[in-house]
Amino acid sequence: MDTALILHFLTTPLVFLIWTTFLKTFILLNVVLGVVSVTVFAERKVSAFIQDRTGPNRVGIPMTLLGGKKDIPFWGLGQMIADPVKLLTKENFVPAGVNKFFFWLAPKLVLLPPLLVLAVLPFGSSLFGVEMTIANINAGVLFIFAVTSLSVYGITIAGWASNSKFPFIGGIRSSSQMISYELALGLSIIPIFMVCGTLNINEIIDWQIKNGWLVAPYWPHGFSLGQLLHPHDLIHSLVAGVSLERFLLWIPLMISFVIFLVSIFAETNRLPFDLPEAEQELVGGYHTEYSSMNFASFFLGEYAAMFAGSGAIVSIFLGGWSLPIIPDGSQGWFWGLVNIGVWFAKVSVILLFMIWIRWTLPRFRYDQLMKLGWLGFFPIALFNIFLTAVILAVVHH
Amino acid sequence: MILAAFWFFATLMLLFGVSVLVLKNPVSCAMSLVMSFICLAGLFVTLDATFIGVIQVLVYAGAVMVLFLFIIMLLDLREEKSRRLNFGATLGGLLVVASFLSILTQVILTNPAFAIPTPTLEGPPVSDVKMIGMTLFHSFRLPFEIIGVLLLSATVGVIVLSRRTLR
């Protein structure tokens, strides 16, 4: 075959778009599933640290099986492989009274939405001129909401198809919880649209690069490392970053951030809002009847949802892949890789925060959860929209 | 490629639409309706109306149908029993459908407005979000606000009614 011909074929716009998209999707999917298994391990380790235990520290390389004297524990890192292997090799037991088709379908429905959310998250600036977003669509933030609103089905269907009372109560709880917090989630994001004037996540990140992260009220304008050598320029850029508008807008944006963060906890069924699987009351909640790989799908789905939620928080409020001083991918492939690293580092911090919260706060009661959603966040988010509008109107006049 | 996507989503949508009527289990029917809404959203996206497609999923598939499913599960509806087809009713139904379709085709074939193909969009791509926003909140401000008040009064009415039954 003629290599020049193949090269020409691969660089025609449509073909180029198709194979780069496939490559990006493949790599991101694998990396995220890898991150998920690391998160599960981190959860066990961090919980052990918080509760003053050791946590998993044994599974490493089993040298004794190979005739050695001692195992190499490797800080228990082998647990990441041992857990999935255990789940995969268990018997997949299907109880007698279940609705077979929906029982089979539910775990897939739980796993699908969080992976779809990844399609619109910009996980880096650009690499070799290829944009590091799988789908850069204009209604990106709304796409996230639309897809997460579908994740209710998996859990509800799982609870119903199991044909058993505890999963059913778990499924019903989860659907009303998710609908309630979706409202607060959707309303909390409207001030961001008003300030940035766009629904596109990439453009929101561009806005943050110019004006500072949405949660940071102060940003030196045009600040770079080189300015450290020129004090005059440095002072100039520091003063230029001070604006009354940003400090005023910081109030509603910070309220939005808190509501969004807490609602993400509720949407991903994390503690303190994990009522759908409260083990003291509901055995295992909606996944009580599941075993083996079907159970693992729920597990995977929950952690993938955590990852997707953290990705959304980072992209919308914490500047996405950007860090001050660091240039974007148009300055060379090295910086492109650095940007991807920055994104994953920020997401890891939020994931760690989620784990930390889980092992710090006790579970809410169900009526407290509903009260917080409907009487707390919903009116506050609504009021927040008016506040933003007033500030924008006053500042621009 | 867009044509292929159109046929894919259209066929799937119709298939799920039929299965809403045909399937016996109420939950299967509700889920089929959800799938049909998602396919409709796909159709919107193939027409470059991403915003409407996303809203379709968000509102209908993600919110309205969840409530439907919720209520179906709470009421614990049994599977529909298969009924024997009534010959007269079937014939009448077929007649109504056939006459409606014949009138529809006649109108489409004879009305000159349908013969003119819609002109293709020209100029730079426009942001559909912005366009919808301008249309709703600028050109049709008053109707939009009237609808808002109407919905609010409906919401208040529901709350009042449910309170009364509680007492």
Coordinates of C-alpha atoms in Angstrom, one line a residue:
Chain A
M1 CA 0.0 0.0 0.0
D2 CA 1.0 3.5 -0.7
T3 CA 1.7 5.3 2.6
A4 CA 1.3 8.7 1.1
L5 CA -2.2 7.7 -0.1
I6 CA -3.1 6.4 3.4
L7 CA -1.8 9.6 4.9
H8 CA -3.8 11.7 2.5
F9 CA -6.9 9.6 3.3
L10 CA -6.4 10.0 7.1
T11 CA -6.0 13.8 6.9
T12 CA -9.2 14.5 4.9
P13 CA -11.4 16.5 7.3
L14 CA -14.2 14.1 7.8
V15 CA -12.0 11.0 8.2
F16 CA -9.6 12.9 10.5
L17 CA -12.6 13.9 12.7
I18 CA -13.8 10.4 12.8
W19 CA -10.6 8.6 13.8
T20 CA -9.5 11.3 16.2
T21 CA -12.9 11.2 17.9
F22 CA -12.7 7.4 18.2
L23 CA -9.2 7.5 19.5
K24 CA -10.1 10.2 22.1
T25 CA -13.1 8.3 23.2
F26 CA -11.2 5.0 23.5
I27 CA -8.4 6.5 25.6
L28 CA -10.6 8.6 27.8
L29 CA -12.9 5.7 28.5
N30 CA -10.0 3.5 29.5
V31 CA -8.4 6.1 31.6
V32 CA -11.6 6.9 33.4
L33 CA -12.4 3.3 34.2
G34 CA -8.8 3.0 35.5
V35 CA -9.3 6.1 37.6
V36 CA -12.5 4.6 38.9
S37 CA -10.7 1.5 40.3
V38 CA -8.0 3.8 41.8
T39 CA -10.8 5.8 43.4
V40 CA -12.3 2.7 45.0
F41 CA -8.9 1.8 46.4
A42 CA -8.4 5.4 47.6
E43 CA -11.8 5.4 49.2
R44 CA -10.8 2.4 51.3
K45 CA -7.4 3.8 52.2
V46 CA -8.7 7.3 53.1
S47 CA -11.6 5.9 55.1
A48 CA -9.0 3.7 57.0
F49 CA -6.9 6.8 57.6
I50 CA -9.8 8.8 58.9
Q51 CA -11.0 6.0 61.2
D52 CA -7.5 5.3 62.4
R53 CA -7.3 1.9 60.7
T54 CA -4.7 0.5 58.3
G55 CA -7.0 -0.4 55.4
P56 CA -6.1 -2.9 52.6
N57 CA -2.3 -3.4 52.8
R58 CA -1.7 -7.1 51.9
V59 CA -2.5 -7.8 48.2
G60 CA 0.6 -7.3 46.2
I61 CA 2.7 -9.8 44.3
P62 CA 2.1 -13.3 45.7
M63 CA 5.7 -14.5 45.8
T64 CA 4.8 -17.4 48.1
L65 CA 2.7 -18.9 45.3
L66 CA 5.8 -18.8 43.1
G67 CA 7.9 -20.5 45.6
G68 CA 9.3 -17.5 47.4
K69 CA 9.7 -16.9 51.1
K70 CA 7.6 -13.7 51.5
D71 CA 4.9 -11.9 49.6
I72 CA 5.7 -8.4 48.3
P73 CA 2.8 -6.3 49.7
F74 CA 3.2 -3.2 47.5
W75 CA 1.1 -1.1 50.0
G76 CA -1.9 -3.2 49.1
L77 CA -2.1 -1.8 45.6
G78 CA -3.0 -5.2 44.2
Q79 CA -6.4 -4.7 45.8
M80 CA -7.4 -2.7 42.8
I81 CA -7.1 -5.8 40.7
A82 CA -8.3 -8.3 43.3
D83 CA -11.6 -6.5 43.8
P84 CA -12.8 -6.6 40.2
V85 CA -11.5 -10.2 39.8
K86 CA -13.6 -11.3 42.8
L87 CA -16.7 -9.6 41.4
L88 CA -16.2 -11.0 38.0
T89 CA -15.7 -14.6 39.1
K90 CA -18.7 -14.7 41.5
E91 CA -21.9 -16.5 40.4
N92 CA -24.4 -14.2 38.7
F93 CA -27.5 -15.1 40.7
V94 CA -30.9 -14.1 39.3
P95 CA -33.7 -14.4 41.8
A96 CA -36.9 -16.3 40.7
G97 CA -39.5 -13.5 40.9
V98 CA -37.7 -10.8 38.9
N99 CA -38.6 -9.3 35.6
K100 CA -35.7 -10.8 33.7
F101 CA -35.4 -8.2 30.9
F102 CA -35.5 -5.1 33.1
F103 CA -33.3 -6.8 35.8
W104 CA -30.7 -7.3 33.1
L105 CA -31.2 -3.8 31.6
A106 CA -30.9 -1.7 34.8
P107 CA -27.2 -2.0 35.5
K108 CA -26.4 -0.9 32.0
L109 CA -28.7 2.1 32.4
V110 CA -26.8 3.1 35.5
L111 CA -23.5 2.9 33.8
L112 CA -24.4 4.6 30.6
P113 CA -25.2 8.3 31.6
P114 CA -22.0 9.1 33.5
L115 CA -19.9 7.8 30.6
L116 CA -22.0 9.9 28.2
V117 CA -21.3 13.0 30.3
L118 CA -17.6 12.6 29.6
A119 CA -18.3 13.3 25.9
V120 CA -18.8 17.0 26.5
L121 CA -16.2 17.6 29.2
P122 CA -13.1 19.4 27.9
F123 CA -10.3 17.3 29.6
G124 CA -7.5 19.4 28.0
S125 CA -6.9 22.3 25.7
S126 CA -5.5 20.8 22.5
L127 CA -2.9 18.3 21.6
F128 CA -1.2 18.5 18.1
G129 CA -4.0 20.9 17.1
V130 CA -6.7 18.4 18.0
E131 CA -9.2 19.8 20.5
M132 CA -9.3 17.7 23.7
T133 CA -13.1 17.5 23.9
I134 CA -14.9 14.6 22.3
A135 CA -18.0 16.7 21.4
N136 CA -17.8 20.5 21.5
I137 CA -21.5 21.3 21.4
N138 CA -23.2 24.6 22.0
A139 CA -25.6 23.4 24.7
G140 CA -22.8 21.5 26.6
V141 CA -24.0 22.3 30.1
L142 CA -27.6 21.4 29.3
F143 CA -26.4 18.2 27.7
I144 CA -24.8 17.2 31.1
F145 CA -28.2 17.9 32.8
A146 CA -30.1 16.0 30.2
V147 CA -27.9 12.9 30.4
T148 CA -27.8 12.9 34.2
S149 CA -31.6 13.3 34.4
L150 CA -31.7 9.9 32.6
S151 CA -29.6 8.2 35.3
V152 CA -32.8 8.0 37.4
Y153 CA -34.1 5.2 35.2
G154 CA -31.4 2.7 36.0
I155 CA -31.9 2.9 39.7
T156 CA -35.7 3.1 39.6
I157 CA -35.9 0.2 37.2
A158 CA -33.5 -1.9 39.3
G159 CA -35.6 -1.4 42.3
W160 CA -38.8 -2.3 40.5
A161 CA -37.5 -5.2 38.5
S162 CA -36.0 -6.9 41.6
N163 CA -39.6 -7.5 42.8
S164 CA -38.6 -7.2 46.4
K165 CA -39.6 -4.6 49.0
F166 CA -36.2 -3.1 50.0
P167 CA -34.9 -2.5 46.5
F168 CA -38.3 -1.1 45.6
I169 CA -38.2 1.5 48.5
G170 CA -34.6 2.3 47.5
G171 CA -35.6 2.9 43.9
I172 CA -38.6 5.1 44.8
R173 CA -36.4 7.1 47.2
S174 CA -33.7 7.6 44.7
S175 CA -36.1 8.8 42.0
S176 CA -37.8 11.4 44.2
Q177 CA -34.4 12.5 45.5
M178 CA -32.9 12.9 42.1
I179 CA -35.8 14.8 40.7
S180 CA -35.8 17.2 43.7
Y181 CA -32.1 18.0 43.5
E182 CA -32.1 18.2 39.7
L183 CA -34.2 21.4 40.1
A184 CA -31.7 23.0 42.4
L185 CA -28.8 21.8 40.2
G186 CA -30.4 23.3 37.1
L187 CA -31.3 26.6 38.7
S188 CA -27.9 27.0 40.4
I189 CA -26.2 27.1 37.0
I190 CA -28.3 29.9 35.5
P191 CA -26.2 32.7 37.1
I192 CA -23.2 31.3 35.3
F193 CA -24.9 31.5 31.9
M194 CA -25.9 35.1 32.8
V195 CA -22.3 36.1 33.7
C196 CA -20.5 34.2 30.9
G197 CA -23.2 34.5 28.3
T198 CA -22.8 31.0 26.9
L199 CA -23.9 27.4 27.4
N200 CA -20.8 26.0 25.8
I201 CA -18.3 24.5 28.3
N202 CA -15.3 25.4 26.3
E203 CA -16.4 29.0 26.1
I204 CA -17.1 29.0 29.9
I205 CA -13.5 27.9 30.4
D206 CA -12.2 30.6 28.0
W207 CA -14.1 33.2 30.0
Q208 CA -12.5 31.8 33.2
I209 CA -9.0 32.0 31.7
K210 CA -9.6 35.7 30.9
N211 CA -11.5 36.7 34.0
G212 CA -10.5 34.2 36.7
W213 CA -12.2 31.1 38.0
L214 CA -15.8 31.5 38.8
V215 CA -15.1 30.8 42.5
A216 CA -12.2 33.3 42.6
P217 CA -13.1 36.9 42.7
Y218 CA -9.7 38.3 42.0
W219 CA -7.5 37.7 39.0
P220 CA -4.4 39.6 37.8
H221 CA -4.9 40.5 34.2
G222 CA -2.3 39.2 31.8
F223 CA -0.1 37.8 34.5
S224 CA 2.8 35.7 33.5
L225 CA 6.0 34.3 35.0
G226 CA 8.2 36.8 33.1
Q227 CA 6.6 39.7 34.9
L228 CA 8.3 38.6 38.1
L229 CA 11.5 40.2 36.7
H230 CA 9.7 43.4 35.9
P231 CA 8.1 44.8 39.1
H232 CA 6.4 47.7 37.3
D233 CA 4.5 45.3 34.9
L234 CA 3.7 43.1 37.8
I235 CA 2.1 45.8 39.9
H236 CA 0.2 47.0 36.8
S237 CA -1.3 43.6 36.1
L238 CA -2.1 43.1 39.8
V239 CA -4.0 46.4 39.9
A240 CA -5.7 45.7 36.6
G241 CA -7.2 42.5 38.1
V242 CA -9.2 44.4 40.8
S243 CA -12.7 45.2 39.7
L244 CA -15.8 45.8 41.8
E245 CA -17.9 43.8 39.3
R246 CA -16.0 40.6 39.9
F247 CA -16.2 41.0 43.7
L248 CA -19.9 41.7 43.6
L249 CA -20.5 38.8 41.2
W250 CA -18.5 36.5 43.4
I251 CA -21.4 36.4 46.0
P252 CA -24.0 34.8 43.7
L253 CA -21.3 32.6 42.0
M254 CA -20.2 31.3 45.3
I255 CA -23.8 30.5 46.3
S256 CA -24.2 28.7 42.9
F257 CA -21.0 26.7 43.6
V258 CA -22.1 25.5 47.0
I259 CA -25.6 24.5 45.7
F260 CA -24.1 22.8 42.7
L261 CA -21.5 20.9 44.8
V262 CA -24.1 19.6 47.3
S263 CA -26.6 18.7 44.6
I264 CA -23.9 16.7 42.8
F265 CA -23.5 14.7 46.1
A266 CA -27.3 14.1 46.0
E267 CA -27.4 13.2 42.3
T268 CA -24.6 10.7 42.7
N269 CA -26.2 9.1 45.8
R270 CA -23.1 9.8 47.9
L271 CA -23.1 10.2 51.6
P272 CA -24.6 12.2 53.4
F273 CA -27.4 11.7 50.8
D274 CA -27.1 7.9 50.1
L275 CA -30.7 7.2 51.3
P276 CA -31.4 4.9 48.3
E277 CA -28.9 2.4 49.6
A278 CA -29.1 3.1 53.3
E279 CA -27.9 -0.3 54.6
Q280 CA -29.3 -0.1 58.1
E281 CA -32.8 0.4 56.7
L282 CA -32.9 -1.1 53.3
V283 CA -30.2 -3.9 53.3
G284 CA -28.5 -2.8 50.1
G285 CA -31.2 -0.5 48.6
Y286 CA -31.8 -0.9 44.9
H287 CA -29.0 -3.3 44.3
T288 CA -29.8 -5.8 47.1
E289 CA -30.8 -8.6 44.7
Y290 CA -27.8 -8.1 42.4
S291 CA -24.6 -10.1 42.4
S292 CA -21.4 -10.6 40.4
M293 CA -20.9 -8.3 37.4
N294 CA -24.3 -6.8 37.6
F295 CA -23.5 -5.6 41.0
A296 CA -20.2 -4.4 39.8
S297 CA -21.9 -2.3 37.1
F298 CA -23.8 -0.4 39.8
F299 CA -20.6 0.1 41.7
L300 CA -18.8 1.2 38.5
G301 CA -21.7 3.5 37.6
E302 CA -21.6 5.2 41.0
Y303 CA -17.9 5.9 40.8
A304 CA -18.1 6.9 37.2
A305 CA -20.9 9.4 38.1
M306 CA -18.6 10.7 40.9
F307 CA -15.9 11.3 38.3
A308 CA -18.3 12.9 35.8
G309 CA -19.7 15.1 38.5
S310 CA -16.3 16.2 39.6
G311 CA -15.4 16.8 36.0
A312 CA -18.4 19.1 35.6
I313 CA -17.6 21.0 38.8
V314 CA -14.0 21.5 37.7
S315 CA -14.9 22.6 34.2
I316 CA -17.6 25.0 35.2
F317 CA -16.3 26.5 38.4
L318 CA -12.6 25.8 38.8
G319 CA -11.3 26.8 35.4
G320 CA -11.2 23.4 33.8
W321 CA -7.8 22.5 32.4
S322 CA -6.4 26.0 32.9
L323 CA -3.9 27.1 35.6
P324 CA -2.6 30.7 35.7
I325 CA 0.8 31.2 34.0
I326 CA 0.6 27.8 32.2
P327 CA 0.0 28.3 28.5
D328 CA -2.5 26.2 26.5
G329 CA -1.8 23.4 24.0
S330 CA -1.3 25.8 21.1
Q331 CA 2.2 26.5 22.5
G332 CA 3.3 22.9 21.9
W333 CA 2.4 19.4 22.7
F334 CA 4.1 19.5 26.1
W335 CA 1.8 22.2 27.4
G336 CA -1.1 20.2 25.9
L337 CA -0.2 17.2 28.1
V338 CA 0.4 19.5 31.1
N339 CA -3.2 20.8 30.7
I340 CA -4.6 17.3 30.6
G341 CA -2.6 16.6 33.8
V342 CA -4.0 19.7 35.4
W343 CA -7.5 18.7 34.7
F344 CA -7.1 15.2 36.1
A345 CA -5.3 16.6 39.2
K346 CA -8.2 19.0 39.8
V347 CA -10.7 16.2 39.4
S348 CA -8.8 14.1 41.8
V349 CA -8.9 16.8 44.4
I350 CA -12.7 17.0 44.1
L351 CA -12.9 13.2 44.3
L352 CA -10.8 13.2 47.4
F353 CA -13.1 15.9 48.9
M354 CA -16.1 13.6 48.2
I355 CA -14.4 10.7 49.9
W356 CA -13.5 12.9 52.8
I357 CA -17.1 14.2 53.2
R358 CA -18.4 10.6 53.1
W359 CA -16.3 9.5 56.1
T360 CA -17.0 12.7 58.0
L361 CA -20.7 13.4 57.9
P362 CA -23.5 11.1 59.0
R363 CA -26.4 10.3 56.8
F364 CA -29.4 12.7 56.6
R365 CA -32.9 11.6 57.5
Y366 CA -35.2 11.4 54.5
D367 CA -37.4 14.3 55.5
Q368 CA -34.3 16.4 56.2
L369 CA -33.0 15.6 52.7
M370 CA -36.3 16.7 51.1
K371 CA -36.5 19.8 53.3
L372 CA -33.0 20.8 52.3
G373 CA -33.8 20.4 48.6
W374 CA -37.2 22.0 48.4
L375 CA -37.2 24.6 51.2
G376 CA -33.4 25.3 51.2
F377 CA -31.7 25.1 47.9
F378 CA -34.7 25.6 45.6
P379 CA -35.6 29.1 46.9
I380 CA -32.0 30.1 47.4
A381 CA -31.1 29.2 43.8
L382 CA -34.2 31.1 42.6
F383 CA -33.2 34.2 44.6
N384 CA -29.7 33.8 43.4
I385 CA -30.8 34.3 39.8
F386 CA -32.5 37.6 40.7
L387 CA -29.4 38.7 42.7
T388 CA -27.2 38.1 39.7
A389 CA -29.5 39.9 37.4
V390 CA -29.6 42.9 39.7
I391 CA -25.8 43.0 40.0
L392 CA -25.3 42.7 36.3
A393 CA -27.9 45.5 35.6
V394 CA -26.4 47.8 38.2
V395 CA -22.8 47.3 37.1
H396 CA -23.6 47.7 33.4
H397 CA -25.4 51.0 33.8
Chain B
M1 CA -24.8 10.8 6.4
I2 CA -27.5 13.1 7.9
L3 CA -30.0 11.3 5.8
A4 CA -28.9 7.9 7.2
A5 CA -29.1 9.3 10.7
F6 CA -32.6 10.6 9.9
W7 CA -33.9 7.2 8.8
F8 CA -32.2 5.5 11.7
F9 CA -33.8 7.7 14.3
A10 CA -37.1 7.9 12.5
T11 CA -37.5 4.1 12.2
L12 CA -36.4 3.6 15.8
M13 CA -38.8 6.2 17.0
L14 CA -41.8 4.7 15.1
L15 CA -40.8 1.2 16.3
F16 CA -40.8 2.3 20.0
G17 CA -44.0 4.3 19.4
V18 CA -45.7 1.2 18.2
S19 CA -44.4 -0.8 21.1
V20 CA -45.9 1.7 23.5
L21 CA -49.3 0.6 22.2
V22 CA -48.5 -3.1 21.7
L23 CA -46.6 -4.1 24.9
K24 CA -48.6 -5.4 27.8
N25 CA -46.4 -4.4 30.7
P26 CA -47.0 -0.7 31.7
V27 CA -43.4 -0.2 32.7
S28 CA -42.3 -1.5 29.3
C29 CA -44.7 1.0 27.6
A30 CA -43.3 3.9 29.7
M31 CA -39.7 2.9 28.8
S32 CA -40.6 2.6 25.1
L33 CA -42.0 6.1 25.3
V34 CA -38.8 7.3 26.8
M35 CA -36.8 5.7 24.0
S36 CA -39.1 7.2 21.4
F37 CA -38.5 10.7 23.0
I38 CA -34.7 10.1 22.9
C39 CA -35.0 9.2 19.2
L40 CA -37.0 12.3 18.6
A41 CA -34.2 14.3 20.2
G42 CA -31.8 12.6 17.8
L43 CA -33.9 13.8 14.9
F44 CA -33.7 17.4 16.2
V45 CA -29.9 17.1 16.5
T46 CA -29.6 15.9 12.9
L47 CA -31.4 19.1 12.0
D48 CA -28.7 21.1 13.8
A49 CA -31.2 22.1 16.5
T50 CA -29.0 20.8 19.4
F51 CA -30.6 23.0 22.0
I52 CA -34.2 21.7 21.3
G53 CA -32.9 18.1 21.1
V54 CA -31.2 18.5 24.5
I55 CA -34.3 20.2 26.0
Q56 CA -36.4 17.3 24.6
V57 CA -34.4 14.8 26.6
L58 CA -34.1 17.0 29.7
V59 CA -37.8 17.8 30.0
Y60 CA -39.7 14.9 28.5
A61 CA -37.4 11.9 28.9
G62 CA -35.7 13.1 32.1
A63 CA -38.5 14.7 34.0
V64 CA -42.0 14.0 32.8
M65 CA -41.5 10.3 32.1
V66 CA -39.8 9.8 35.4
L67 CA -43.0 11.0 37.1
F68 CA -45.0 8.6 34.8
L69 CA -42.9 5.7 35.8
F70 CA -43.0 6.7 39.4
I71 CA -46.8 6.7 39.4
I72 CA -47.0 3.4 37.4
M73 CA -44.8 1.8 40.0
L74 CA -46.6 3.2 43.0
L75 CA -50.0 2.2 41.7
D76 CA -48.6 -1.3 41.0
L77 CA -50.5 -1.7 37.7
R78 CA -50.9 -5.3 36.6
E79 CA -50.1 -6.5 33.1
E80 CA -52.8 -5.8 30.6
K81 CA -54.9 -8.9 29.8
S82 CA -55.0 -9.6 26.1
R83 CA -58.5 -8.9 24.7
R84 CA -60.2 -10.6 21.9
L85 CA -60.4 -8.3 18.9
N86 CA -63.9 -7.0 18.2
F87 CA -64.5 -7.3 14.4
G88 CA -66.7 -4.3 14.1
A89 CA -64.5 -2.0 16.2
T90 CA -61.4 -3.1 14.2
L91 CA -63.1 -2.4 10.9
G92 CA -64.3 1.0 12.2
G93 CA -60.9 1.9 13.4
L94 CA -59.2 0.9 10.1
L95 CA -61.8 3.0 8.2
V96 CA -61.2 6.1 10.3
V97 CA -57.4 5.8 9.9
A98 CA -57.7 5.1 6.1
S99 CA -60.0 8.1 5.5
F100 CA -57.8 10.4 7.5
L101 CA -54.7 9.3 5.7
S102 CA -56.3 9.7 2.3
I103 CA -57.4 13.3 3.1
L104 CA -53.9 14.1 4.4
T105 CA -52.2 12.8 1.2
Q106 CA -54.7 14.7 -0.9
V107 CA -54.0 18.0 0.9
I108 CA -50.3 17.5 0.7
L109 CA -50.4 16.6 -3.0
T110 CA -52.8 19.4 -4.1
N111 CA -51.8 22.3 -1.9
P112 CA -49.1 24.3 -3.8
A113 CA -47.4 25.4 -0.5
F114 CA -46.1 21.9 0.0
A115 CA -44.6 21.7 -3.5
I116 CA -42.0 24.3 -2.9
P117 CA -38.9 22.9 -1.1
T118 CA -37.7 24.8 1.9
P119 CA -34.6 26.9 1.0
T120 CA -31.4 25.7 2.6
L121 CA -29.9 27.9 5.4
E122 CA -27.3 30.3 4.1
G123 CA -24.7 32.4 5.8
P124 CA -22.6 31.6 8.9
P125 CA -24.0 29.1 11.4
V126 CA -26.1 30.8 14.1
S127 CA -26.2 29.9 17.8
D128 CA -29.6 28.2 18.2
V129 CA -29.6 29.0 22.0
K130 CA -29.2 32.7 21.3
M131 CA -31.9 32.7 18.6
I132 CA -34.4 30.9 20.8
G133 CA -33.7 33.3 23.6
M134 CA -34.1 36.4 21.4
T135 CA -37.4 35.0 20.0
L136 CA -38.9 34.1 23.3
F137 CA -37.7 36.9 25.5
H138 CA -37.6 39.7 23.0
S139 CA -40.1 39.2 20.1
F140 CA -42.7 37.3 22.0
R141 CA -42.2 38.9 25.5
L142 CA -45.9 39.4 26.3
P143 CA -47.2 36.0 25.3
F144 CA -44.3 34.4 27.1
E145 CA -45.1 36.2 30.3
I146 CA -48.8 35.4 30.0
I147 CA -48.0 31.7 29.7
G148 CA -45.8 32.1 32.8
V149 CA -48.7 33.5 34.8
L150 CA -51.0 30.8 33.5
L151 CA -48.6 28.1 34.6
L152 CA -48.2 29.7 38.0
S153 CA -51.9 29.9 38.5
A154 CA -52.2 26.2 37.6
T155 CA -49.4 25.3 40.1
V156 CA -51.2 27.3 42.8
G157 CA -54.5 25.7 41.9
V158 CA -52.9 22.2 42.3
I159 CA -51.6 23.1 45.7
V160 CA -54.9 24.5 46.9
L161 CA -56.8 21.4 45.7
S162 CA -54.4 18.9 47.3
R163 CA -54.6 20.9 50.6
R164 CA -58.4 20.7 50.6
T165 CA -58.4 16.9 50.2
L166 CA -55.9 16.6 53.1
R167 CA -58.2 18.4 55.5

